[in-house]
PDB file of C-alpha atoms in Angstrom:
ATOM      1  CA  UNK A  15      83.037  91.842  95.896  1.00 40.00           C
ATOM      2  CA  UNK A  16      86.465  92.538  94.464  1.00 51.00           C
ATOM      3  CA  UNK A  17      89.038  93.716  96.977  1.00 68.00           C
ATOM      4  CA  UNK A  18      90.580  97.117  96.423  1.00 85.00           C
ATOM      5  CA  UNK A  19      93.939  96.944  94.725  1.00 90.00           C
ATOM      6  CA  UNK A  20      96.912  98.298  96.621  1.00 95.00           C
ATOM      7  CA  UNK A  21      99.415 100.654  95.027  1.00 95.00           C
ATOM      8  CA  UNK A  22     102.191  98.080  95.360  1.00 96.00           C
ATOM      9  CA  UNK A  23     100.098  95.447  93.572  1.00 96.00           C
ATOM     10  CA  UNK A  24      99.338  97.804  90.689  1.00 96.00           C
ATOM     11  CA  UNK A  25     102.990  98.775  90.392  1.00 96.00           C
ATOM     12  CA  UNK A  26     104.078  95.117  90.379  1.00 97.00           C
ATOM     13  CA  UNK A  27     101.580  94.318  87.608  1.00 96.00           C
ATOM     14  CA  UNK A  28     102.801  97.300  85.604  1.00 96.00           C
ATOM     15  CA  UNK A  29     106.428  96.258  86.053  1.00 95.00           C
ATOM     16  CA  UNK A  30     105.525  92.730  84.908  1.00 94.00           C
ATOM     17  CA  UNK A  31     103.870  94.042  81.740  1.00 93.00           C
ATOM     18  CA  UNK A  32     106.823  96.321  80.961  1.00 92.00           C
ATOM     19  CA  UNK A  33     109.304  93.525  81.644  1.00 92.00           C
ATOM     20  CA  UNK A  34     107.542  91.159  79.262  1.00 89.00           C
ATOM     21  CA  UNK A  35     107.420  93.842  76.588  1.00 87.00           C
ATOM     22  CA  UNK A  36     111.135  94.600  76.987  1.00 89.00           C
ATOM     23  CA  UNK A  37     111.975  90.901  76.749  1.00 88.00           C
ATOM     24  CA  UNK A  38     109.772  90.459  73.703  1.00 86.00           C
ATOM     25  CA  UNK A  39     107.557  87.957  75.522  1.00 78.00           C
ATOM     26  CA  UNK A  40     104.286  89.626  74.515  1.00 78.00           C
ATOM     27  CA  UNK A  41     102.664  88.091  71.492  1.00 83.00           C
ATOM     28  CA  UNK A  42     100.998  90.479  69.086  1.00 83.00           C
ATOM     29  CA  UNK A  43      97.526  89.170  69.947  1.00 83.00           C
ATOM     30  CA  UNK A  44      97.751  90.214  73.596  1.00 88.00           C
ATOM     31  CA  UNK A  45      99.908  93.317  73.184  1.00 89.00           C
ATOM     32  CA  UNK A  46      96.940  95.674  72.744  1.00 90.00           C
ATOM     33  CA  UNK A  47      95.178  94.185  75.751  1.00 92.00           C
ATOM     34  CA  UNK A  48      98.295  94.537  77.886  1.00 92.00           C
ATOM     35  CA  UNK A  49      98.790  98.150  76.795  1.00 92.00           C
ATOM     36  CA  UNK A  50      95.207  98.955  77.851  1.00 94.00           C
ATOM     37  CA  UNK A  51      95.834  97.284  81.210  1.00 95.00           C
ATOM     38  CA  UNK A  52      99.084  99.235  81.603  1.00 95.00           C
ATOM     39  CA  UNK A  53      97.244 102.492  80.899  1.00 96.00           C
ATOM     40  CA  UNK A  54      94.669 101.651  83.610  1.00 96.00           C
ATOM     41  CA  UNK A  55      97.421 100.754  86.074  1.00 97.00           C
ATOM     42  CA  UNK A  56      99.303 104.000  85.378  1.00 97.00           C
ATOM     43  CA  UNK A  57      96.119 106.014  85.979  1.00 97.00           C
ATOM     44  CA  UNK A  58      95.412 104.087  89.186  1.00 96.00           C
ATOM     45  CA  UNK A  59      98.944 104.708  90.500  1.00 96.00           C
ATOM     46  CA  UNK A  60      98.855 108.382  89.548  1.00 97.00           C
ATOM     47  CA  UNK A  61      95.456 108.864  91.213  1.00 96.00           C
ATOM     48  CA  UNK A  62      96.622 107.072  94.363  1.00 96.00           C
ATOM     49  CA  UNK A  63      99.764 109.215  94.588  1.00 96.00           C
ATOM     50  CA  UNK A  64      97.745 112.401  94.076  1.00 97.00           C
ATOM     51  CA  UNK A  65      95.256 111.399  96.779  1.00 96.00           C
ATOM     52  CA  UNK A  66      98.044 110.546  99.214  1.00 95.00           C
ATOM     53  CA  UNK A  67      99.813 113.837  98.485  1.00 95.00           C
ATOM     54  CA  UNK A  68      96.591 115.752  99.182  1.00 96.00           C
ATOM     55  CA  UNK A  69      96.077 113.857 102.442  1.00 95.00           C
ATOM     56  CA  UNK A  70      99.641 114.628 103.562  1.00 95.00           C
ATOM     57  CA  UNK A  71      99.219 118.327 102.758  1.00 95.00           C
ATOM     58  CA  UNK A  72      95.966 118.434 104.726  1.00 94.00           C
ATOM     59  CA  UNK A  73      97.564 116.728 107.723  1.00 93.00           C
ATOM     60  CA  UNK A  74     100.521 119.117 107.629  1.00 92.00           C
ATOM     61  CA  UNK A  75      98.229 122.167 107.456  1.00 92.00           C
ATOM     62  CA  UNK A  76      96.195 120.960 110.423  1.00 87.00           C
ATOM     63  CA  UNK A  77      99.224 120.037 112.533  1.00 77.00           C
TER      64      UNK A  77
END
């Protein structure tokens, strides 16, 4: 069973992909694959932030 990714891990992977793209270290053959991975990581991070925001709002309302 695959462990659940943490927000920090996803962000680090995304930063790595962006860094390689900025440095021109992505070859054309893997660029599309890396862009798909980046899209998944962005969605994961956005979803995690939204969930955390909702949890904080719920806690604050019940406090």
